[in-house]
mmCIF file of C-alpha atoms in Angstrom:
data_model
loop_
_atom_site.group_PDB
_atom_site.id
_atom_site.type_symbol
_atom_site.label_atom_id
_atom_site.label_comp_id
_atom_site.label_asym_id
_atom_site.label_seq_id
_atom_site.Cartn_x
_atom_site.Cartn_y
_atom_site.Cartn_z
ATOM 1 C CA UNK A 1 -75.114 70.505 13.265
ATOM 2 C CA UNK A 2 -73.406 68.406 10.424
ATOM 3 C CA UNK A 3 -70.860 70.128 7.942
ATOM 4 C CA UNK A 4 -71.678 69.568 4.446
ATOM 5 C CA UNK A 5 -69.947 67.003 2.479
ATOM 6 C CA UNK A 6 -66.738 68.171 0.677
ATOM 7 C CA UNK A 7 -67.922 66.492 -2.503
ATOM 8 C CA UNK A 8 -70.679 69.062 -2.929
ATOM 9 C CA UNK A 9 -71.117 72.249 -4.648
ATOM 10 C CA UNK A 10 -67.836 73.406 -2.799
ATOM 11 C CA UNK A 11 -65.988 70.525 -4.267
ATOM 12 C CA UNK A 12 -66.919 71.555 -7.697
ATOM 13 C CA UNK A 13 -66.368 75.001 -7.375
ATOM 14 C CA UNK A 14 -62.959 74.084 -6.392
ATOM 15 C CA UNK A 15 -62.682 71.556 -9.509
ATOM 16 C CA UNK A 16 -64.098 74.205 -11.967
ATOM 17 C CA UNK A 17 -61.868 77.176 -10.688
ATOM 18 C CA UNK A 18 -63.949 80.030 -11.293
ATOM 19 C CA UNK A 19 -61.007 82.439 -10.769
ATOM 20 C CA UNK A 20 -59.694 81.177 -14.011
ATOM 21 C CA UNK A 21 -62.760 82.009 -16.265
ATOM 22 C CA UNK A 22 -61.334 85.688 -17.061
ATOM 23 C CA UNK A 23 -59.296 83.653 -19.421
ATOM 24 C CA UNK A 24 -62.532 82.858 -21.397
ATOM 25 C CA UNK A 25 -64.322 86.144 -20.922
ATOM 26 C CA UNK A 26 -61.713 88.877 -22.075
ATOM 27 C CA UNK A 27 -60.972 87.528 -25.689
ATOM 28 C CA UNK A 28 -64.626 87.465 -26.338
ATOM 29 C CA UNK A 29 -64.868 91.106 -25.132
ATOM 30 C CA UNK A 30 -62.235 92.065 -27.492
ATOM 31 C CA UNK A 31 -63.387 90.089 -30.467
ATOM 32 C CA UNK A 32 -66.802 91.675 -30.201
ATOM 33 C CA UNK A 33 -65.305 95.035 -29.319
ATOM 34 C CA UNK A 34 -63.480 94.894 -32.907
ATOM 35 C CA UNK A 35 -66.957 93.832 -34.485
ATOM 36 C CA UNK A 36 -68.817 96.525 -32.678
ATOM 37 C CA UNK A 37 -66.219 99.252 -33.805
ATOM 38 C CA UNK A 38 -66.524 98.101 -37.275
ATOM 39 C CA UNK A 39 -70.415 97.947 -37.320
ATOM 40 C CA UNK A 40 -70.375 94.224 -37.060
ATOM 41 C CA UNK A 41 -71.488 93.365 -33.350
ATOM 42 C CA UNK A 42 -74.143 90.516 -33.086
ATOM 43 C CA UNK A 43 -75.541 89.994 -29.671
ATOM 44 C CA UNK A 44 -76.701 86.536 -29.722
ATOM 45 C CA UNK A 45 -73.408 85.170 -31.537
ATOM 46 C CA UNK A 46 -71.352 87.072 -29.166
ATOM 47 C CA UNK A 47 -73.177 85.534 -26.059
ATOM 48 C CA UNK A 48 -72.660 82.073 -27.432
ATOM 49 C CA UNK A 49 -69.064 82.626 -28.039
ATOM 50 C CA UNK A 50 -68.826 83.488 -24.361
ATOM 51 C CA UNK A 51 -70.614 80.543 -23.082
ATOM 52 C CA UNK A 52 -68.593 78.100 -25.198
ATOM 53 C CA UNK A 53 -65.339 80.032 -24.061
ATOM 54 C CA UNK A 54 -66.681 79.222 -20.428
ATOM 55 C CA UNK A 55 -67.421 75.616 -20.996
ATOM 56 C CA UNK A 56 -64.130 75.071 -22.830
ATOM 57 C CA UNK A 57 -62.256 76.857 -19.737
ATOM 58 C CA UNK A 58 -64.195 74.545 -17.468
ATOM 59 C CA UNK A 59 -63.324 71.601 -19.398
ATOM 60 C CA UNK A 60 -59.803 72.260 -19.499
ATOM 61 C CA UNK A 61 -59.854 72.454 -15.648
ATOM 62 C CA UNK A 62 -61.271 69.610 -15.111
ATOM 63 C CA UNK A 63 -59.006 67.726 -17.545
ATOM 64 C CA UNK A 64 -56.259 69.202 -16.024
ATOM 65 C CA UNK A 65 -57.393 67.806 -12.494
ATOM 66 C CA UNK A 66 -58.138 64.574 -13.804
ATOM 67 C CA UNK A 67 -55.093 63.691 -16.118
ATOM 68 C CA UNK A 68 -52.475 65.249 -13.425
ATOM 69 C CA UNK A 69 -53.981 62.591 -11.060
ATOM 70 C CA UNK A 70 -54.004 60.062 -13.635
ATOM 71 C CA UNK A 71 -50.120 60.716 -14.741
ATOM 72 C CA UNK A 72 -49.059 60.878 -10.912
ATOM 73 C CA UNK A 73 -48.128 64.784 -11.404
ATOM 74 C CA UNK A 74 -49.954 66.178 -8.544
ATOM 75 C CA UNK A 75 -48.813 65.082 -5.177
ATOM 76 C CA UNK A 76 -49.185 65.860 -1.493
ATOM 77 C CA UNK A 77 -46.359 68.752 -2.105
ATOM 78 C CA UNK A 78 -48.558 70.561 -4.379
ATOM 79 C CA UNK A 79 -48.295 74.364 -3.776
ATOM 80 C CA UNK A 80 -51.277 75.328 -5.922
ATOM 81 C CA UNK A 81 -55.175 75.301 -5.081
ATOM 82 C CA UNK A 82 -56.586 72.216 -3.799
ATOM 83 C CA UNK A 83 -57.050 69.568 -6.680
ATOM 84 C CA UNK A 84 -60.220 67.615 -6.139
ATOM 85 C CA UNK A 85 -58.997 64.462 -7.726
ATOM 86 C CA UNK A 86 -55.634 63.946 -5.934
ATOM 87 C CA UNK A 87 -57.137 64.928 -2.838
ATOM 88 C CA UNK A 88 -60.004 62.669 -2.980
ATOM 89 C CA UNK A 89 -62.795 64.957 -2.821
ATOM 90 C CA UNK A 90 -64.445 63.916 -5.927
ATOM 91 C CA UNK A 91 -63.665 60.551 -7.500
ATOM 92 C CA UNK A 92 -61.767 60.139 -10.475
ATOM 93 C CA UNK A 93 -64.460 58.767 -12.580
ATOM 94 C CA UNK A 94 -66.968 61.594 -11.676
ATOM 95 C CA UNK A 95 -64.351 64.225 -12.463
ATOM 96 C CA UNK A 96 -63.863 62.701 -15.895
ATOM 97 C CA UNK A 97 -67.620 62.766 -16.571
ATOM 98 C CA UNK A 98 -67.763 66.572 -15.581
ATOM 99 C CA UNK A 99 -65.134 66.940 -18.093
ATOM 100 C CA UNK A 100 -66.941 65.215 -20.897
ATOM 101 C CA UNK A 101 -70.092 66.899 -20.197
ATOM 102 C CA UNK A 102 -68.452 70.354 -20.198
ATOM 103 C CA UNK A 103 -66.840 69.610 -23.576
ATOM 104 C CA UNK A 104 -69.863 68.213 -24.995
ATOM 105 C CA UNK A 105 -72.197 71.162 -23.902
ATOM 106 C CA UNK A 106 -69.096 73.410 -25.393
ATOM 107 C CA UNK A 107 -69.735 71.109 -28.757
ATOM 108 C CA UNK A 108 -73.379 71.775 -28.831
ATOM 109 C CA UNK A 109 -72.449 75.582 -28.606
ATOM 110 C CA UNK A 110 -69.888 74.907 -31.723
ATOM 111 C CA UNK A 111 -72.776 73.595 -33.583
ATOM 112 C CA UNK A 112 -75.071 76.625 -33.222
ATOM 113 C CA UNK A 113 -71.932 78.915 -33.974
ATOM 114 C CA UNK A 114 -71.497 76.700 -37.097
ATOM 115 C CA UNK A 115 -74.714 77.750 -38.368
ATOM 116 C CA UNK A 116 -74.026 81.293 -38.035
ATOM 117 C CA UNK A 117 -70.319 81.398 -39.183
ATOM 118 C CA UNK A 118 -70.030 78.366 -41.342
ATOM 119 C CA UNK A 119 -68.306 75.153 -41.776
ATOM 120 C CA UNK A 120 -64.947 76.795 -40.573
ATOM 121 C CA UNK A 121 -66.435 77.092 -37.055
ATOM 122 C CA UNK A 122 -66.776 73.104 -37.084
ATOM 123 C CA UNK A 123 -62.848 72.859 -37.566
ATOM 124 C CA UNK A 124 -62.478 75.422 -34.574
ATOM 125 C CA UNK A 125 -64.567 73.624 -32.478
ATOM 126 C CA UNK A 126 -63.038 70.427 -32.887
ATOM 127 C CA UNK A 127 -59.635 71.682 -32.677
ATOM 128 C CA UNK A 128 -60.606 73.635 -29.654
ATOM 129 C CA UNK A 129 -62.065 70.412 -27.815
ATOM 130 C CA UNK A 130 -59.023 68.158 -28.804
ATOM 131 C CA UNK A 131 -56.610 70.914 -27.707
ATOM 132 C CA UNK A 132 -58.375 70.970 -24.414
ATOM 133 C CA UNK A 133 -57.996 67.421 -23.989
ATOM 134 C CA UNK A 134 -54.160 67.222 -25.350
ATOM 135 C CA UNK A 135 -53.318 70.098 -23.032
ATOM 136 C CA UNK A 136 -52.749 67.460 -20.116
ATOM 137 C CA UNK A 137 -53.880 64.222 -21.371
ATOM 138 C CA UNK A 138 -53.212 62.040 -24.352
ATOM 139 C CA UNK A 139 -49.799 60.611 -25.468
ATOM 140 C CA UNK A 140 -47.947 63.734 -25.678
ATOM 141 C CA UNK A 141 -49.553 66.241 -23.248
ATOM 142 C CA UNK A 142 -48.777 69.802 -24.224
ATOM 143 C CA UNK A 143 -48.327 71.299 -20.878
ATOM 144 C CA UNK A 144 -45.858 68.613 -19.806
ATOM 145 C CA UNK A 145 -43.543 69.164 -23.108
ATOM 146 C CA UNK A 146 -43.141 72.828 -23.060
ATOM 147 C CA UNK A 147 -45.952 73.574 -25.160
ATOM 148 C CA UNK A 148 -48.459 74.784 -22.878
ATOM 149 C CA UNK A 149 -47.935 78.312 -23.214
ATOM 150 C CA UNK A 150 -48.150 78.162 -26.954
ATOM 151 C CA UNK A 151 -51.540 76.147 -26.444
ATOM 152 C CA UNK A 152 -52.876 78.909 -24.301
ATOM 153 C CA UNK A 153 -51.702 81.800 -26.597
ATOM 154 C CA UNK A 154 -53.130 80.244 -29.925
ATOM 155 C CA UNK A 155 -56.529 78.756 -28.356
ATOM 156 C CA UNK A 156 -57.105 81.609 -25.813
ATOM 157 C CA UNK A 157 -55.671 84.750 -27.664
ATOM 158 C CA UNK A 158 -55.768 84.262 -31.685
ATOM 159 C CA UNK A 159 -58.281 81.516 -32.080
ATOM 160 C CA UNK A 160 -60.831 83.086 -29.221
ATOM 161 C CA UNK A 161 -60.524 86.547 -30.508
ATOM 162 C CA UNK A 162 -60.351 85.961 -34.093
ATOM 163 C CA UNK A 163 -63.204 83.371 -33.946
ATOM 164 C CA UNK A 164 -65.591 85.714 -32.103
ATOM 165 C CA UNK A 165 -65.025 88.143 -34.580
ATOM 166 C CA UNK A 166 -65.329 86.118 -37.585
ATOM 167 C CA UNK A 167 -68.495 84.647 -36.484
ATOM 168 C CA UNK A 168 -70.017 88.248 -36.175
ATOM 169 C CA UNK A 169 -68.531 89.760 -39.306
ATOM 170 C CA UNK A 170 -68.181 86.407 -41.504
ATOM 171 C CA UNK A 171 -64.433 87.769 -42.445
ATOM 172 C CA UNK A 172 -61.148 87.986 -40.540
ATOM 173 C CA UNK A 173 -59.208 91.128 -40.567
ATOM 174 C CA UNK A 174 -55.659 91.947 -39.593
ATOM 175 C CA UNK A 175 -56.999 94.157 -37.048
ATOM 176 C CA UNK A 176 -58.939 91.621 -35.383
ATOM 177 C CA UNK A 177 -55.738 89.319 -35.496
ATOM 178 C CA UNK A 178 -53.375 92.193 -33.996
ATOM 179 C CA UNK A 179 -56.437 92.817 -31.453
ATOM 180 C CA UNK A 180 -55.900 88.997 -30.260
ATOM 181 C CA UNK A 181 -52.198 89.363 -29.389
ATOM 182 C CA UNK A 182 -52.750 91.337 -25.842
ATOM 183 C CA UNK A 183 -55.363 88.877 -24.512
ATOM 184 C CA UNK A 184 -53.561 86.171 -25.838
ATOM 185 C CA UNK A 185 -50.258 87.313 -24.239
ATOM 186 C CA UNK A 186 -51.913 88.062 -20.841
ATOM 187 C CA UNK A 187 -53.484 84.931 -20.498
ATOM 188 C CA UNK A 188 -50.359 83.153 -21.274
ATOM 189 C CA UNK A 189 -48.814 85.031 -18.385
ATOM 190 C CA UNK A 190 -51.232 83.601 -15.922
ATOM 191 C CA UNK A 191 -49.976 80.439 -17.269
ATOM 192 C CA UNK A 192 -46.321 81.309 -16.539
ATOM 193 C CA UNK A 193 -47.036 82.376 -12.984
ATOM 194 C CA UNK A 194 -48.671 78.811 -12.396
ATOM 195 C CA UNK A 195 -45.897 76.884 -14.026
ATOM 196 C CA UNK A 196 -43.101 79.116 -12.128
ATOM 197 C CA UNK A 197 -44.817 78.316 -8.807
ATOM 198 C CA UNK A 198 -45.025 74.476 -9.616
ATOM 199 C CA UNK A 199 -41.304 74.559 -11.174
ATOM 200 C CA UNK A 200 -39.786 72.422 -8.353
ATOM 201 C CA UNK A 201 -42.755 70.184 -7.885
ATOM 202 C CA UNK A 202 -43.131 69.490 -11.922
ATOM 203 C CA UNK A 203 -39.465 68.915 -12.247
ATOM 204 C CA UNK A 204 -39.829 66.223 -9.599
ATOM 205 C CA UNK A 205 -42.582 64.520 -11.352
ATOM 206 C CA UNK A 206 -41.048 64.479 -14.823
ATOM 207 C CA UNK A 207 -43.391 67.256 -16.078
ATOM 208 C CA UNK A 208 -41.282 69.384 -18.541
ATOM 209 C CA UNK A 209 -43.321 72.454 -18.396
ATOM 210 C CA UNK A 210 -41.684 75.525 -20.357
ATOM 211 C CA UNK A 211 -40.749 76.993 -16.870
ATOM 212 C CA UNK A 212 -38.860 73.690 -15.931
ATOM 213 C CA UNK A 213 -37.091 74.135 -19.346
ATOM 214 C CA UNK A 214 -36.389 77.580 -19.100
ATOM 215 C CA UNK A 215 -35.266 77.682 -15.556
ATOM 216 C CA UNK A 216 -36.483 80.427 -13.026
ATOM 217 C CA UNK A 217 -34.678 83.396 -14.623
ATOM 218 C CA UNK A 218 -35.736 82.448 -17.814
ATOM 219 C CA UNK A 219 -39.494 82.323 -16.905
ATOM 220 C CA UNK A 220 -39.427 85.680 -15.000
ATOM 221 C CA UNK A 221 -37.959 87.146 -18.337
ATOM 222 C CA UNK A 222 -40.552 85.597 -20.020
ATOM 223 C CA UNK A 223 -43.568 86.845 -17.997
ATOM 224 C CA UNK A 224 -42.098 90.430 -18.075
ATOM 225 C CA UNK A 225 -41.915 90.270 -21.770
ATOM 226 C CA UNK A 226 -45.275 88.847 -22.208
ATOM 227 C CA UNK A 227 -46.629 92.013 -20.312
ATOM 228 C CA UNK A 228 -44.319 94.509 -22.122
ATOM 229 C CA UNK A 229 -45.480 93.449 -25.510
ATOM 230 C CA UNK A 230 -49.242 93.473 -24.456
ATOM 231 C CA UNK A 231 -48.969 97.229 -23.836
ATOM 232 C CA UNK A 232 -47.155 97.671 -27.087
ATOM 233 C CA UNK A 233 -50.239 96.696 -29.452
ATOM 234 C CA UNK A 234 -52.570 99.492 -28.386
ATOM 235 C CA UNK A 235 -49.867 102.052 -28.718
ATOM 236 C CA UNK A 236 -48.865 100.826 -32.162
ATOM 237 C CA UNK A 237 -52.577 101.041 -33.100
ATOM 238 C CA UNK A 238 -52.794 104.608 -32.086
ATOM 239 C CA UNK A 239 -49.273 105.766 -33.726
ATOM 240 C CA UNK A 240 -50.330 104.112 -36.790
ATOM 241 C CA UNK A 241 -53.499 106.140 -37.047
ATOM 242 C CA UNK A 242 -55.663 103.013 -37.294
ATOM 243 C CA UNK A 243 -57.259 104.076 -33.837
ATOM 244 C CA UNK A 244 -58.154 107.209 -31.834
ATOM 245 C CA UNK A 245 -56.611 107.917 -28.246
ATOM 246 C CA UNK A 246 -59.242 105.992 -26.689
ATOM 247 C CA UNK A 247 -57.390 102.747 -27.774
ATOM 248 C CA UNK A 248 -54.994 103.717 -25.095
ATOM 249 C CA UNK A 249 -57.493 102.926 -22.196
ATOM 250 C CA UNK A 250 -55.527 99.956 -21.407
ATOM 251 C CA UNK A 251 -52.803 101.930 -20.192
ATOM 252 C CA UNK A 252 -54.760 102.791 -17.178
ATOM 253 C CA UNK A 253 -53.903 99.093 -16.013
ATOM 254 C CA UNK A 254 -50.055 100.119 -16.506
ATOM 255 C CA UNK A 255 -49.346 100.678 -12.770
ATOM 256 C CA UNK A 256 -50.685 97.292 -11.981
ATOM 257 C CA UNK A 257 -48.556 95.878 -14.636
ATOM 258 C CA UNK A 258 -45.475 97.518 -13.421
ATOM 259 C CA UNK A 259 -46.226 96.281 -9.569
ATOM 260 C CA UNK A 260 -46.820 92.730 -10.871
ATOM 261 C CA UNK A 261 -43.450 92.883 -12.900
ATOM 262 C CA UNK A 262 -41.551 94.307 -9.690
ATOM 263 C CA UNK A 263 -42.836 91.670 -7.548
ATOM 264 C CA UNK A 264 -42.365 88.393 -9.751
ATOM 265 C CA UNK A 265 -38.810 88.534 -8.997
ATOM 266 C CA UNK A 266 -39.084 88.104 -5.458
ATOM 267 C CA UNK A 267 -41.993 85.882 -5.174
ATOM 268 C CA UNK A 268 -41.811 81.939 -5.221
ATOM 269 C CA UNK A 269 -44.005 78.962 -3.992
ATOM 270 C CA UNK A 270 -47.362 79.352 -2.521
ATOM 271 C CA UNK A 271 -46.930 83.077 -2.304
ATOM 272 C CA UNK A 272 -47.216 82.938 -6.494
ATOM 273 C CA UNK A 273 -50.726 82.005 -5.885
ATOM 274 C CA UNK A 274 -51.789 85.507 -4.806
ATOM 275 C CA UNK A 275 -49.602 86.800 -8.030
ATOM 276 C CA UNK A 276 -51.680 84.413 -10.055
ATOM 277 C CA UNK A 277 -54.917 85.747 -9.112
ATOM 278 C CA UNK A 278 -53.645 89.466 -9.725
ATOM 279 C CA UNK A 279 -52.639 88.468 -13.273
ATOM 280 C CA UNK A 280 -55.957 87.032 -14.091
ATOM 281 C CA UNK A 281 -57.415 90.497 -12.914
ATOM 282 C CA UNK A 282 -54.991 92.417 -14.948
ATOM 283 C CA UNK A 283 -55.864 90.157 -18.055
ATOM 284 C CA UNK A 284 -59.584 90.874 -17.470
ATOM 285 C CA UNK A 285 -59.324 94.474 -16.875
ATOM 286 C CA UNK A 286 -56.994 95.260 -19.619
ATOM 287 C CA UNK A 287 -59.215 93.289 -21.869
ATOM 288 C CA UNK A 288 -62.249 95.380 -20.904
ATOM 289 C CA UNK A 289 -60.622 98.531 -21.369
ATOM 290 C CA UNK A 290 -59.148 97.325 -24.902
ATOM 291 C CA UNK A 291 -62.622 96.295 -25.916
ATOM 292 C CA UNK A 292 -64.141 99.592 -24.869
ATOM 293 C CA UNK A 293 -61.208 101.282 -26.705
ATOM 294 C CA UNK A 294 -61.870 99.135 -29.906
ATOM 295 C CA UNK A 295 -65.700 100.038 -29.929
ATOM 296 C CA UNK A 296 -65.134 103.723 -29.923
ATOM 297 C CA UNK A 297 -61.502 103.983 -31.275
ATOM 298 C CA UNK A 298 -61.475 102.314 -34.756
ATOM 299 C CA UNK A 299 -61.159 104.849 -37.293
#
């Protein structure tokens, strides 16, 4: 029996990178949790936000695959998961078309959401698509100039959570923006692990990621601070009296977070792939528990 072609479904799954999708799910859960806790939850817009976020994440993944190949950043020395363009599994033009289709579908979702949330959602949609393309492409790729983490925190934290809440509630509150901070920090931590793993190959390729700029020790400190501040937020919401003790549910993930903080000091190269996946799991589990805490804990 002949083995299936490597450019089939399996290759597209490698390109889409399903393990990164928690970065799209978590913020929508948190934004919807705030809306639910304040009696503003709306199911169909929430599901549309989830679909739009996942399509954007897929678009970013495909853009990263395509543009890193085009800019000669990926090589045979790559330590991360297989890149389908660089490895020849899928032709560059086909990956580029997949990126365009993903972002076009995300734009259609934003058009629907603009009817629900108003013209401001059009601006958010355009900015999100442009940021997805500019992350690794264009004349000034964000990821290659030390701005990847900033992009991730803004768009996967503040914009994703705040936008999800705004579409359902028709306004933006301070609580929604405070709630956006932990998922933004934890998703940024995923990117930090990715860049720490690639620090040597990125430096060799001329890619000035924030990890290259900060160096290994500085990047490890950055990771630890991101996790630390993510746990400060629910504690602050409880101490301030704005939320009941149920908002502390994310602390159930603290043993996992502490384990990762200890582990990152001793990990490097390919061994960081497992840690990257573990940080993604932490981000999703934290966001689910935080969302539940917001549903039942807002005073």
